[in-house]
Coordinates of C-alpha atoms in Angstrom, one line a residue:
X16 CA 24.1 -13.3 -0.4
X17 CA 23.8 -16.4 0.4
X18 CA 24.6 -19.3 2.3
X19 CA 27.0 -22.2 3.2
X20 CA 30.0 -22.0 5.4
X21 CA 29.1 -23.0 9.5
X22 CA 26.0 -24.3 8.3
X23 CA 23.9 -25.0 5.5
X24 CA 20.8 -23.3 5.6
X25 CA 19.6 -24.5 2.1
X26 CA 19.1 -27.6 0.7
X27 CA 20.7 -28.8 -2.3
X28 CA 17.4 -29.2 -4.1
X29 CA 16.7 -25.2 -3.7
X30 CA 20.0 -24.7 -5.0
X31 CA 20.0 -26.8 -7.9
X32 CA 16.5 -25.0 -8.7
X33 CA 17.9 -21.3 -8.4
X34 CA 21.5 -21.8 -9.6
X35 CA 20.3 -21.7 -13.1
X36 CA 22.9 -21.1 -16.3
X37 CA 21.4 -20.8 -20.1
X38 CA 23.7 -22.8 -21.7
X39 CA 22.1 -23.7 -24.8
X40 CA 22.8 -26.9 -26.5
X41 CA 26.2 -28.1 -25.2
X42 CA 27.5 -25.2 -24.3
X43 CA 28.6 -26.1 -20.6
X44 CA 31.1 -28.2 -21.8
X45 CA 34.9 -27.2 -22.0
X46 CA 35.2 -27.9 -25.1
X47 CA 32.9 -25.4 -26.0
X48 CA 34.6 -22.5 -24.4
X49 CA 37.8 -23.2 -25.8
X50 CA 35.9 -23.0 -28.9
X51 CA 34.3 -19.6 -27.9
X52 CA 37.7 -18.3 -26.9
X53 CA 39.3 -19.5 -30.0
X54 CA 36.8 -19.1 -32.8
X55 CA 35.6 -16.7 -35.2
X56 CA 32.6 -14.9 -32.9
X57 CA 33.4 -12.1 -31.4
X58 CA 33.6 -11.8 -27.8
X59 CA 31.7 -9.0 -27.1
X60 CA 28.0 -8.8 -25.7
X61 CA 25.5 -6.0 -26.1
X62 CA 22.3 -6.2 -23.0
X63 CA 20.2 -3.7 -21.9
X64 CA 20.6 -3.2 -18.1
X65 CA 17.0 -1.3 -18.1
X66 CA 17.3 1.3 -15.6
X67 CA 20.2 3.7 -14.7
X68 CA 21.7 2.7 -11.2
X69 CA 21.4 5.3 -8.9
X70 CA 24.8 4.3 -7.3
X71 CA 28.0 1.7 -8.7
X72 CA 29.9 2.7 -5.4
X73 CA 29.7 -1.2 -3.6
X74 CA 28.9 0.4 0.2
X75 CA 25.8 2.5 -1.1
X76 CA 24.1 0.5 -3.8
X77 CA 21.2 -0.7 -2.5
X78 CA 19.5 -2.0 -6.0
X79 CA 19.7 -5.3 -8.1
X80 CA 20.4 -2.8 -11.1
X81 CA 23.6 -1.4 -9.8
X82 CA 24.4 -4.9 -8.3
X83 CA 24.3 -6.6 -11.4
X84 CA 27.2 -4.1 -12.2
X85 CA 29.2 -4.4 -9.5
X86 CA 29.5 -8.3 -9.0
X87 CA 30.7 -8.6 -12.7
X88 CA 33.5 -5.6 -12.0
X89 CA 34.0 -6.0 -7.9
X90 CA 35.1 -9.3 -5.8
X91 CA 34.9 -10.4 -2.0
X92 CA 36.3 -12.1 -0.2
X93 CA 33.8 -15.5 -1.4
X94 CA 31.8 -15.5 -4.0
X95 CA 29.0 -17.6 -5.0
X96 CA 29.2 -20.4 -7.3
X97 CA 26.8 -22.1 -9.6
X98 CA 25.0 -23.7 -6.9
X99 CA 24.6 -20.5 -4.5
X100 CA 27.4 -21.9 -2.4
X101 CA 30.0 -19.4 -1.1
X102 CA 33.4 -20.5 -2.1
X103 CA 36.4 -18.4 -2.1
X104 CA 36.9 -15.9 -4.0
X105 CA 39.8 -13.3 -3.3
X106 CA 40.3 -15.1 -0.1
X107 CA 42.5 -18.7 -0.3
X108 CA 40.7 -19.7 2.6
X109 CA 38.8 -19.1 5.8
X110 CA 39.8 -20.7 9.0
X111 CA 36.6 -19.9 12.1
X112 CA 37.3 -20.3 15.7
X113 CA 35.6 -23.1 17.6
X114 CA 33.1 -20.5 19.0
X115 CA 31.7 -19.4 15.0
X116 CA 32.8 -15.4 16.4
X117 CA 36.7 -15.2 14.9
X118 CA 36.7 -15.3 11.0
X119 CA 40.6 -15.1 9.9
X120 CA 40.3 -14.8 5.7
X121 CA 44.1 -15.8 3.9
X122 CA 43.8 -13.5 0.6
X123 CA 45.7 -15.3 -2.3
X124 CA 48.7 -14.4 -3.6
X125 CA 49.6 -11.3 -6.0
X126 CA 46.2 -10.1 -6.1
X127 CA 45.8 -7.0 -8.1
X128 CA 43.3 -3.7 -8.8
X129 CA 42.4 -3.1 -12.7
X130 CA 45.2 -0.1 -12.3
X131 CA 47.8 -2.2 -11.3
X132 CA 47.8 -1.5 -7.6
X133 CA 48.1 -4.6 -5.2
X134 CA 45.2 -5.4 -3.4
X135 CA 45.3 -5.9 0.1
X136 CA 43.7 -6.7 3.4
X137 CA 43.5 -3.5 4.2
X138 CA 41.2 -2.6 1.1
X139 CA 38.5 -4.4 3.2
X140 CA 39.0 -3.3 6.0
X141 CA 38.6 0.0 4.9
X142 CA 36.3 -0.7 2.6
X143 CA 33.5 -2.5 5.5
X144 CA 34.8 0.2 8.0
X145 CA 33.5 3.0 5.7
X146 CA 29.9 1.3 4.9
X147 CA 29.9 1.5 9.6
X148 CA 31.0 5.0 9.4
X149 CA 27.7 6.7 10.4
X150 CA 29.3 9.7 7.4
X151 CA 28.9 7.5 4.8
X152 CA 25.3 7.2 5.3
X153 CA 25.0 3.8 4.1
X154 CA 21.4 2.4 3.7
X155 CA 22.9 -1.2 3.4
X156 CA 25.0 -0.7 6.9
X157 CA 22.7 -3.1 8.3
X158 CA 24.1 -6.0 6.9
X159 CA 27.6 -4.8 8.9
X160 CA 26.2 -4.9 11.9
X161 CA 26.8 -8.8 12.8
X162 CA 30.3 -7.7 13.4
X163 CA 31.8 -7.0 16.5
X164 CA 31.5 -2.9 17.6
X165 CA 29.8 -2.2 14.2
X166 CA 26.1 -1.2 16.3
X167 CA 28.2 0.7 18.6
X168 CA 30.1 2.9 15.4
X169 CA 27.3 3.4 13.1
X170 CA 25.6 4.8 16.2
X171 CA 28.1 7.0 17.2
X172 CA 28.7 5.2 20.7
X173 CA 31.8 3.4 19.7
X174 CA 35.3 4.2 17.3
X175 CA 36.4 2.5 14.2
X176 CA 39.1 1.1 16.5
X177 CA 36.7 -1.2 18.0
X178 CA 35.2 -2.7 15.5
X179 CA 36.1 -6.2 14.8
X180 CA 38.2 -5.7 11.9
X181 CA 41.8 -6.1 11.7
X182 CA 44.5 -6.5 8.7
X183 CA 46.9 -8.0 10.5
X184 CA 49.0 -8.1 7.4
X185 CA 48.6 -7.5 3.9
X186 CA 47.5 -10.8 3.0
X187 CA 45.7 -11.3 6.6
X188 CA 42.2 -10.0 7.5
X189 CA 40.8 -10.9 11.0
X190 CA 36.9 -10.6 12.0
X191 CA 35.2 -10.9 14.9
X192 CA 31.6 -10.9 14.8
X193 CA 29.3 -10.0 17.9
X194 CA 27.2 -13.2 17.8
X195 CA 27.8 -16.6 15.4
X196 CA 26.3 -15.8 11.6
X197 CA 25.4 -18.8 10.1
X198 CA 25.7 -17.2 7.1
X199 CA 28.5 -14.7 7.7
X200 CA 30.6 -16.2 4.4
X201 CA 27.6 -15.6 2.5
X202 CA 27.1 -11.9 3.2
X203 CA 31.3 -11.7 2.4
X204 CA 30.1 -12.3 -1.1
X205 CA 27.4 -9.2 -1.1
X206 CA 28.5 -6.0 -2.9
X207 CA 28.3 -4.2 0.3
X208 CA 31.4 -6.3 1.3
X209 CA 33.6 -5.5 -1.7
X210 CA 37.1 -4.0 -1.0
X211 CA 38.1 -0.7 -2.9
X212 CA 41.4 0.7 -3.1
X213 CA 42.0 3.5 -0.4
X214 CA 43.6 5.7 -2.2
X215 CA 41.6 6.1 -5.3
X216 CA 37.9 6.6 -3.3
X217 CA 39.8 9.0 -0.9
X218 CA 41.4 10.9 -3.6
X219 CA 38.1 11.4 -5.7
X220 CA 35.0 12.3 -4.4
X221 CA 33.1 11.2 -7.2
X222 CA 35.2 8.4 -8.2
X223 CA 31.8 5.7 -8.6
X224 CA 30.8 8.0 -11.4
X225 CA 33.9 8.3 -14.1
X226 CA 35.2 5.1 -15.5
X227 CA 38.7 6.4 -15.1
X228 CA 38.5 5.9 -11.0
X229 CA 35.9 2.9 -11.0
X230 CA 38.9 0.7 -10.1
X231 CA 38.0 -2.5 -9.7
X232 CA 39.6 -6.1 -8.6
X233 CA 37.0 -8.0 -10.1
X234 CA 36.6 -10.4 -14.1
X235 CA 35.6 -7.0 -15.5
X236 CA 36.7 -3.2 -15.6
X237 CA 35.2 -0.1 -16.5
X238 CA 35.7 1.9 -19.4
X239 CA 33.4 4.0 -20.1
X240 CA 30.5 5.3 -18.0
X241 CA 27.7 8.0 -19.1
X242 CA 24.8 8.3 -16.9
X243 CA 21.5 7.7 -18.7
X244 CA 23.3 5.9 -21.8
X245 CA 25.9 3.2 -21.4
X246 CA 28.3 1.7 -19.0
X247 CA 31.1 -0.1 -20.7
X248 CA 32.9 -3.2 -18.9
X249 CA 36.3 -4.9 -20.3
X250 CA 38.0 -7.9 -19.7
X251 CA 40.5 -7.2 -16.8
X252 CA 43.3 -9.0 -17.6
X253 CA 44.6 -8.4 -13.8
X254 CA 42.0 -10.4 -12.6
X255 CA 43.7 -13.4 -10.8
X256 CA 41.3 -15.6 -12.7
X257 CA 41.4 -13.9 -16.2
X258 CA 41.8 -17.1 -17.9
X259 CA 37.9 -18.0 -16.9
X260 CA 36.8 -15.0 -18.7
X261 CA 35.8 -15.4 -22.6
X262 CA 34.3 -11.9 -23.2
X263 CA 36.3 -9.3 -24.4
X264 CA 33.4 -6.5 -23.7
X265 CA 30.3 -6.3 -22.3
X266 CA 28.4 -2.9 -23.4
X267 CA 25.2 -2.3 -20.9
X268 CA 22.6 0.0 -22.2
X269 CA 20.5 2.1 -20.0
X270 CA 17.2 2.6 -22.1
X271 CA 14.7 2.4 -19.6
X272 CA 11.8 1.6 -21.6
X273 CA 10.9 -1.9 -22.2
X274 CA 8.8 -1.9 -25.4
X275 CA 12.1 -0.1 -26.9
X276 CA 14.7 -2.2 -25.9
X277 CA 12.8 -5.3 -26.6
X278 CA 11.9 -3.5 -30.0
X279 CA 16.0 -3.6 -30.1
X280 CA 16.2 -7.0 -29.0
X281 CA 14.2 -8.6 -31.7
X282 CA 15.9 -6.7 -34.5
X283 CA 19.6 -7.9 -33.0
X284 CA 21.0 -4.7 -31.6
X285 CA 20.8 -6.3 -28.4
X286 CA 22.1 -9.8 -27.5
X287 CA 20.5 -9.5 -24.1
X288 CA 17.7 -7.1 -22.3
X289 CA 17.0 -7.4 -18.7
X290 CA 13.4 -6.6 -19.2
X291 CA 10.4 -8.0 -21.5
X292 CA 7.2 -6.0 -21.5
X293 CA 4.4 -7.2 -19.8
X294 CA 2.4 -7.8 -23.1
X295 CA 5.6 -9.5 -25.1
X296 CA 6.2 -12.2 -21.6
X297 CA 3.8 -14.9 -22.7
X298 CA 4.7 -15.1 -26.2
X299 CA 8.3 -14.8 -26.0
X300 CA 8.8 -17.5 -23.2
X301 CA 6.8 -20.1 -25.8
X302 CA 9.0 -19.0 -28.7
X303 CA 11.9 -19.3 -26.3
X304 CA 13.2 -15.7 -26.9
X305 CA 12.8 -15.0 -23.6
X306 CA 13.8 -17.2 -20.2
X307 CA 12.2 -17.2 -17.0
X308 CA 15.1 -17.2 -14.0
X309 CA 13.9 -18.1 -10.7
X310 CA 14.6 -15.8 -7.9
X311 CA 14.3 -15.7 -4.1
X312 CA 12.4 -12.3 -4.1
X313 CA 9.0 -10.8 -3.6
X314 CA 7.3 -7.6 -4.7
X315 CA 4.6 -5.6 -2.1
X316 CA 3.3 -2.9 -1.4
X317 CA 4.0 0.1 1.4
X318 CA 2.1 1.7 3.7
X319 CA 4.0 4.7 5.1
X320 CA 2.9 4.4 9.0
X321 CA 5.5 6.4 10.1
X322 CA 4.9 10.4 11.5
X323 CA 6.5 11.5 8.4
X324 CA 2.9 12.3 7.0
X325 CA 1.8 15.8 5.6
X326 CA -2.2 15.1 5.4
X327 CA -3.3 14.0 8.9
X328 CA -6.7 12.7 7.2
X329 CA -4.5 10.1 5.4
X330 CA -2.0 9.3 8.2
X331 CA -5.3 8.2 9.9
X332 CA -6.2 6.1 7.7
X333 CA -2.7 4.2 7.0
X334 CA -2.4 4.1 10.5
X335 CA -5.4 2.1 10.7
X336 CA -4.6 -1.8 10.3
X337 CA -8.2 -2.5 9.4
X338 CA -7.5 -0.4 7.1
X339 CA -4.5 -1.9 5.3
X340 CA -6.1 -5.5 6.0
X341 CA -9.0 -4.2 3.8
X342 CA -6.9 -3.4 0.8
X343 CA -4.6 -6.3 0.8
X344 CA -7.6 -8.3 1.0
X345 CA -9.1 -7.0 -2.1
X346 CA -6.2 -7.5 -4.0
X347 CA -6.9 -11.0 -6.3
X348 CA -3.1 -11.8 -7.2
X349 CA -3.5 -14.6 -8.8
X350 CA -5.5 -12.9 -11.5
X351 CA -2.7 -10.2 -11.9
X352 CA -0.4 -13.3 -12.2
X353 CA -2.4 -14.9 -14.8
X354 CA -4.0 -11.7 -16.8
X355 CA -1.2 -9.3 -16.5
X356 CA 2.7 -10.9 -15.6
X357 CA 1.8 -13.8 -17.4
X358 CA 5.6 -15.2 -16.2
X359 CA 4.8 -17.9 -14.2
X360 CA 5.1 -15.9 -10.9
X361 CA 3.9 -17.3 -7.6
X362 CA 0.9 -15.3 -5.8
X363 CA 2.2 -14.4 -2.3
X364 CA 0.2 -15.8 0.9
X365 CA 3.2 -14.5 2.8
X366 CA 6.0 -12.1 3.0
X367 CA 8.9 -14.8 3.5
X368 CA 8.9 -16.2 0.0
X369 CA 8.6 -20.4 -0.8
X370 CA 12.0 -21.9 -1.1
X371 CA 14.1 -21.1 2.0
X372 CA 14.5 -24.5 4.0
X373 CA 14.9 -24.9 7.3
X374 CA 16.7 -27.2 10.0
X375 CA 13.8 -29.6 9.9
X376 CA 13.9 -29.7 6.0
X377 CA 10.6 -28.3 4.9
X378 CA 10.4 -25.0 3.8
X379 CA 10.4 -22.3 6.1
X380 CA 6.7 -20.8 5.0
X381 CA 4.2 -22.8 7.2
X382 CA 1.1 -21.3 6.8
X383 CA -1.3 -18.9 4.6
X384 CA -1.5 -15.3 6.2
X385 CA -4.7 -15.1 3.6
X386 CA -6.2 -15.9 0.4
X387 CA -4.1 -14.9 -2.4
X388 CA -7.0 -14.7 -4.7
X389 CA -8.4 -12.0 -2.0
X390 CA -12.1 -11.8 -1.1
X391 CA -14.1 -8.9 -2.0
X392 CA -16.9 -9.1 0.6
X393 CA -14.5 -9.8 3.4
X394 CA -12.3 -6.4 2.3
X395 CA -15.5 -4.7 2.4
X396 CA -16.2 -5.5 5.9
X397 CA -12.7 -4.6 7.3
X398 CA -13.4 -1.5 5.5
X399 CA -16.3 -0.7 7.6
X400 CA -14.4 -1.7 10.6
X401 CA -12.1 0.8 10.2
X402 CA -14.6 3.9 10.0
X403 CA -15.2 3.6 6.5
X404 CA -17.5 1.5 4.9
X405 CA -17.5 1.9 1.5
X406 CA -14.8 4.2 1.3
X407 CA -17.2 7.2 3.1
X408 CA -15.2 9.2 4.8
X409 CA -11.7 8.6 3.2
X410 CA -9.5 11.5 1.6
X411 CA -7.1 11.6 -1.3
X412 CA -4.5 8.6 -1.1
X413 CA -2.3 8.5 -3.8
X414 CA -0.1 5.1 -5.0
X415 CA 3.4 6.3 -6.3
X416 CA 5.7 4.0 -8.3
X417 CA 8.4 4.2 -10.8
X418 CA 7.1 3.2 -14.3
X419 CA 10.2 1.5 -15.3
X420 CA 9.4 -2.7 -15.9
X421 CA 6.1 -2.3 -16.6
X422 CA 4.8 -1.2 -12.9
X423 CA 2.0 1.0 -14.6
X424 CA 0.3 -3.0 -15.9
X425 CA 0.1 -3.9 -12.7
X426 CA -0.8 -0.9 -10.3
X427 CA -3.6 -0.1 -12.8
X428 CA -5.6 -3.6 -12.3
X429 CA -4.9 -2.6 -8.2
X430 CA -6.3 0.5 -8.6
X431 CA -9.3 -1.3 -10.0
X432 CA -9.2 -3.7 -7.7
X433 CA -9.5 -1.6 -5.0
X434 CA -12.1 0.7 -6.5
X435 CA -14.3 -2.4 -6.0
X436 CA -14.5 -1.7 -2.4
X437 CA -15.3 1.7 -2.5
X438 CA -11.5 2.7 -2.4
X439 CA -10.3 5.1 -4.4
X440 CA -6.6 6.1 -5.3
X441 CA -4.9 8.4 -7.6
X442 CA -1.2 6.6 -9.4
X443 CA 1.3 8.7 -9.5
X444 CA 5.2 8.0 -10.8
X445 CA 8.6 8.9 -10.5
X446 CA 12.0 8.3 -12.1
X447 CA 13.5 5.2 -10.9
X448 CA 16.9 7.1 -8.6
X449 CA 13.9 9.8 -7.6
X450 CA 11.5 7.1 -6.4
X451 CA 14.3 5.4 -4.1
X452 CA 14.8 8.8 -2.8
X453 CA 11.4 9.5 -2.4
X454 CA 10.5 6.5 -0.6
X455 CA 13.8 6.2 1.6
X456 CA 12.6 10.0 3.2
X457 CA 8.7 8.5 3.3
X458 CA 7.6 11.2 1.8
X459 CA 4.9 9.1 0.2
X460 CA 1.6 7.4 1.3
X461 CA 1.5 4.3 -0.4
X462 CA 4.0 2.6 -2.6
X463 CA 5.4 0.1 -4.8
X464 CA 8.1 -2.0 -3.5
X465 CA 10.2 -5.4 -3.7
X466 CA 12.8 -7.4 -2.2
X467 CA 15.3 -9.6 -3.4
X468 CA 17.0 -11.8 -0.9
X469 CA 20.8 -11.3 0.0
X470 CA 21.3 -14.4 1.4
X471 CA 19.2 -17.5 1.7
X472 CA 17.7 -16.8 5.1
X473 CA 14.2 -15.5 6.2
X474 CA 16.3 -13.0 8.7
X475 CA 16.8 -11.0 4.6
X476 CA 13.4 -10.3 4.7
X477 CA 12.4 -10.0 8.4
X478 CA 15.0 -7.3 9.3
X479 CA 14.0 -5.1 6.7
X480 CA 11.3 -3.8 9.0
X481 CA 12.8 -3.5 12.4
X482 CA 12.7 0.0 13.6
X483 CA 16.1 1.2 13.0
X484 CA 16.5 -0.6 9.1
X485 CA 16.8 1.9 6.6
X486 CA 15.3 -0.8 4.6
X487 CA 12.3 -0.1 6.2
X488 CA 10.6 1.9 3.9
X489 CA 7.1 1.9 5.4
X490 CA 8.1 2.9 8.8
X491 CA 7.0 0.5 11.1
X492 CA 8.0 0.3 14.8
X493 CA 7.3 -2.5 16.8
X494 CA 9.4 -2.6 19.9
X495 CA 8.1 -6.7 20.1
X496 CA 9.2 -7.0 16.5
X497 CA 12.8 -5.6 17.1
X498 CA 13.2 -7.9 19.9
X499 CA 12.7 -10.9 18.1
X500 CA 14.1 -10.1 15.5
X501 CA 17.7 -9.2 17.9
X502 CA 17.2 -11.9 19.6
X503 CA 17.1 -14.6 16.4
X504 CA 19.6 -12.8 15.4
X505 CA 22.0 -13.9 18.3
X506 CA 20.3 -17.3 18.4
X507 CA 22.7 -20.4 18.1
X508 CA 19.9 -23.0 17.8
X509 CA 19.0 -22.6 14.6
X510 CA 15.4 -24.4 15.6
X511 CA 14.6 -21.6 18.2
X512 CA 15.9 -19.1 15.9
X513 CA 13.5 -20.2 13.2
X514 CA 10.6 -20.4 15.9
X515 CA 11.4 -16.8 16.5
X516 CA 11.6 -15.7 13.5
X517 CA 8.1 -17.3 12.3
X518 CA 6.7 -15.4 15.7
X519 CA 7.8 -12.3 14.0
X520 CA 6.2 -13.2 10.5
X521 CA 3.3 -13.7 12.4
X522 CA 3.3 -10.1 13.8
X523 CA 4.0 -8.5 10.7
X524 CA 1.7 -10.1 8.8
X525 CA -1.0 -9.1 11.3
X526 CA 0.0 -5.7 11.8
X527 CA 0.6 -5.5 7.7
X528 CA 2.4 -2.5 7.1
X529 CA 2.9 -3.7 3.5
X530 CA 1.2 -6.1 1.4
X531 CA 2.5 -9.0 0.1
X532 CA 2.1 -9.6 -3.6
X533 CA 4.0 -12.3 -5.2
X534 CA 7.0 -14.5 -4.9
X535 CA 9.5 -13.0 -7.6
X536 CA 11.3 -14.6 -11.2
X537 CA 12.4 -12.9 -13.8
X538 CA 12.1 -12.5 -17.6
X539 CA 15.2 -11.7 -19.4
X540 CA 15.5 -11.9 -23.3
X541 CA 18.6 -14.2 -24.2
X542 CA 19.5 -14.7 -27.5
X543 CA 20.2 -18.1 -28.1
X544 CA 23.7 -17.5 -28.9
X545 CA 24.5 -16.4 -26.0
X546 CA 26.0 -19.1 -23.6
X547 CA 27.0 -19.6 -19.9
X548 CA 25.7 -17.0 -18.4
X549 CA 24.3 -17.1 -15.0
X550 CA 21.8 -16.4 -12.8
X551 CA 21.4 -16.7 -8.8
X552 CA 18.9 -16.6 -6.9
X553 CA 19.5 -13.1 -5.7
X554 CA 18.8 -11.7 -9.1
X555 CA 22.6 -11.1 -10.1
X556 CA 23.3 -11.5 -13.2
X557 CA 27.5 -13.3 -14.0
X558 CA 29.0 -12.4 -17.3
X559 CA 32.3 -14.5 -16.0
X560 CA 31.7 -17.4 -17.6
X561 CA 29.5 -16.3 -20.6
X562 CA 30.6 -16.7 -24.5
X563 CA 29.5 -15.8 -27.9
X564 CA 28.6 -18.9 -30.2
X565 CA 27.6 -19.0 -33.6
X566 CA 26.2 -15.5 -33.8
X567 CA 24.9 -14.8 -37.3

């Protein structure tokens, strides 16, 4: 998910900005950690995660909520430190060949699963090949396509034995890439690359829904999981760095309604909440009952431009670039940020967000593709050019979104802005789990979407829209775009690679299968007695070094 290894892609300044810890007072000092471990405070944290994760299977997960759980229970070969740098996790070290194609990982000694089974190199080989296996149908399999033979196996043109992943003994994993990848070590820190205890997974079809079979190798282990109620993690005494873990228990509640969860937080029932209601953010940030965390991500709207359309008239409009551009131009993003979100987001003017530093030391963002404040007159002009002057002749179109996280507060003003140019859309909601499936199946017309980086490189955003990407919810299909992205993945020259990626974004913004809205951050409610929480730029929250100090 991040990026240090063969080449450093992000500047130290970016890491310092995005690697954030909530350390009130002097909580970052070792002496404070010791007092937390030996003091009178009960080392149990009650956290409202909010949405119920669709899955806790690392190889199938594709959402931030699931990732937050997974990164606290599992650990990959590498992990990210507090500067978002990839450092050894379950691996002791990694040797990289001179040509950048072969990675030899050496595991630490005496690693164990939470059930006491030994963690072996073959657990990584099994888990990674399981993601690639087409029968697994992992929507994150695209993150494995850097590995030699993975594309062929995933598309039925090769076998598992031909994939460049091999455990040569219990402590050595040799990985061969199809082409050099500057951020491969970062990828090994992501949930998709987490290991699995093969005998547990193969013996239990529904292993990821039961705490008894959710065997993990990270700082915490699962002790309870009740869907739509709670996920309970307790300190994993089999974790190799268990002495760094101060909390004895993290209870993640799944209260989906932010207002209800916030009321519980204010009354002291929660120590931390993931979502702060939109109407409460400004005041909460001001009185420091909530904290704004930077993230490398964006919020956007998908147009269904695929052939999977039920209404041919709606499909005709949605596939018209002028129509899509008109709707984008009609949105005043800054107004939404100032009057609705109120949490210091940055209005988007591109798809790749600000904050990714290129080989020239400059931000990848190099142009403004549109005015973030919009332009109603220009939007009306584009709509007329699309064949729908003042919206005349348009069929009924529906904007679909999940209600969790206060999304209705944003979609309603967007609906009003579109109405000003004559485009009337109906708002419709679906529960998060259902919504994800609906969007993936492209059984919608227009839908809310968002993406958080998996690693600090423009590719994590731009390869979403290749025609074969499982995350291409818009159904965008442009062979020239596909070729550009494929070529960029193989290009060793960093400057040339960035030139290709700029061309790809130019193409994406011209075709506009999506409307980019704002660059993300996230406001969490965190009590001042909760110390040592770490939030990375990808949106993950780590409880490994967290502790309670001074709770009344």
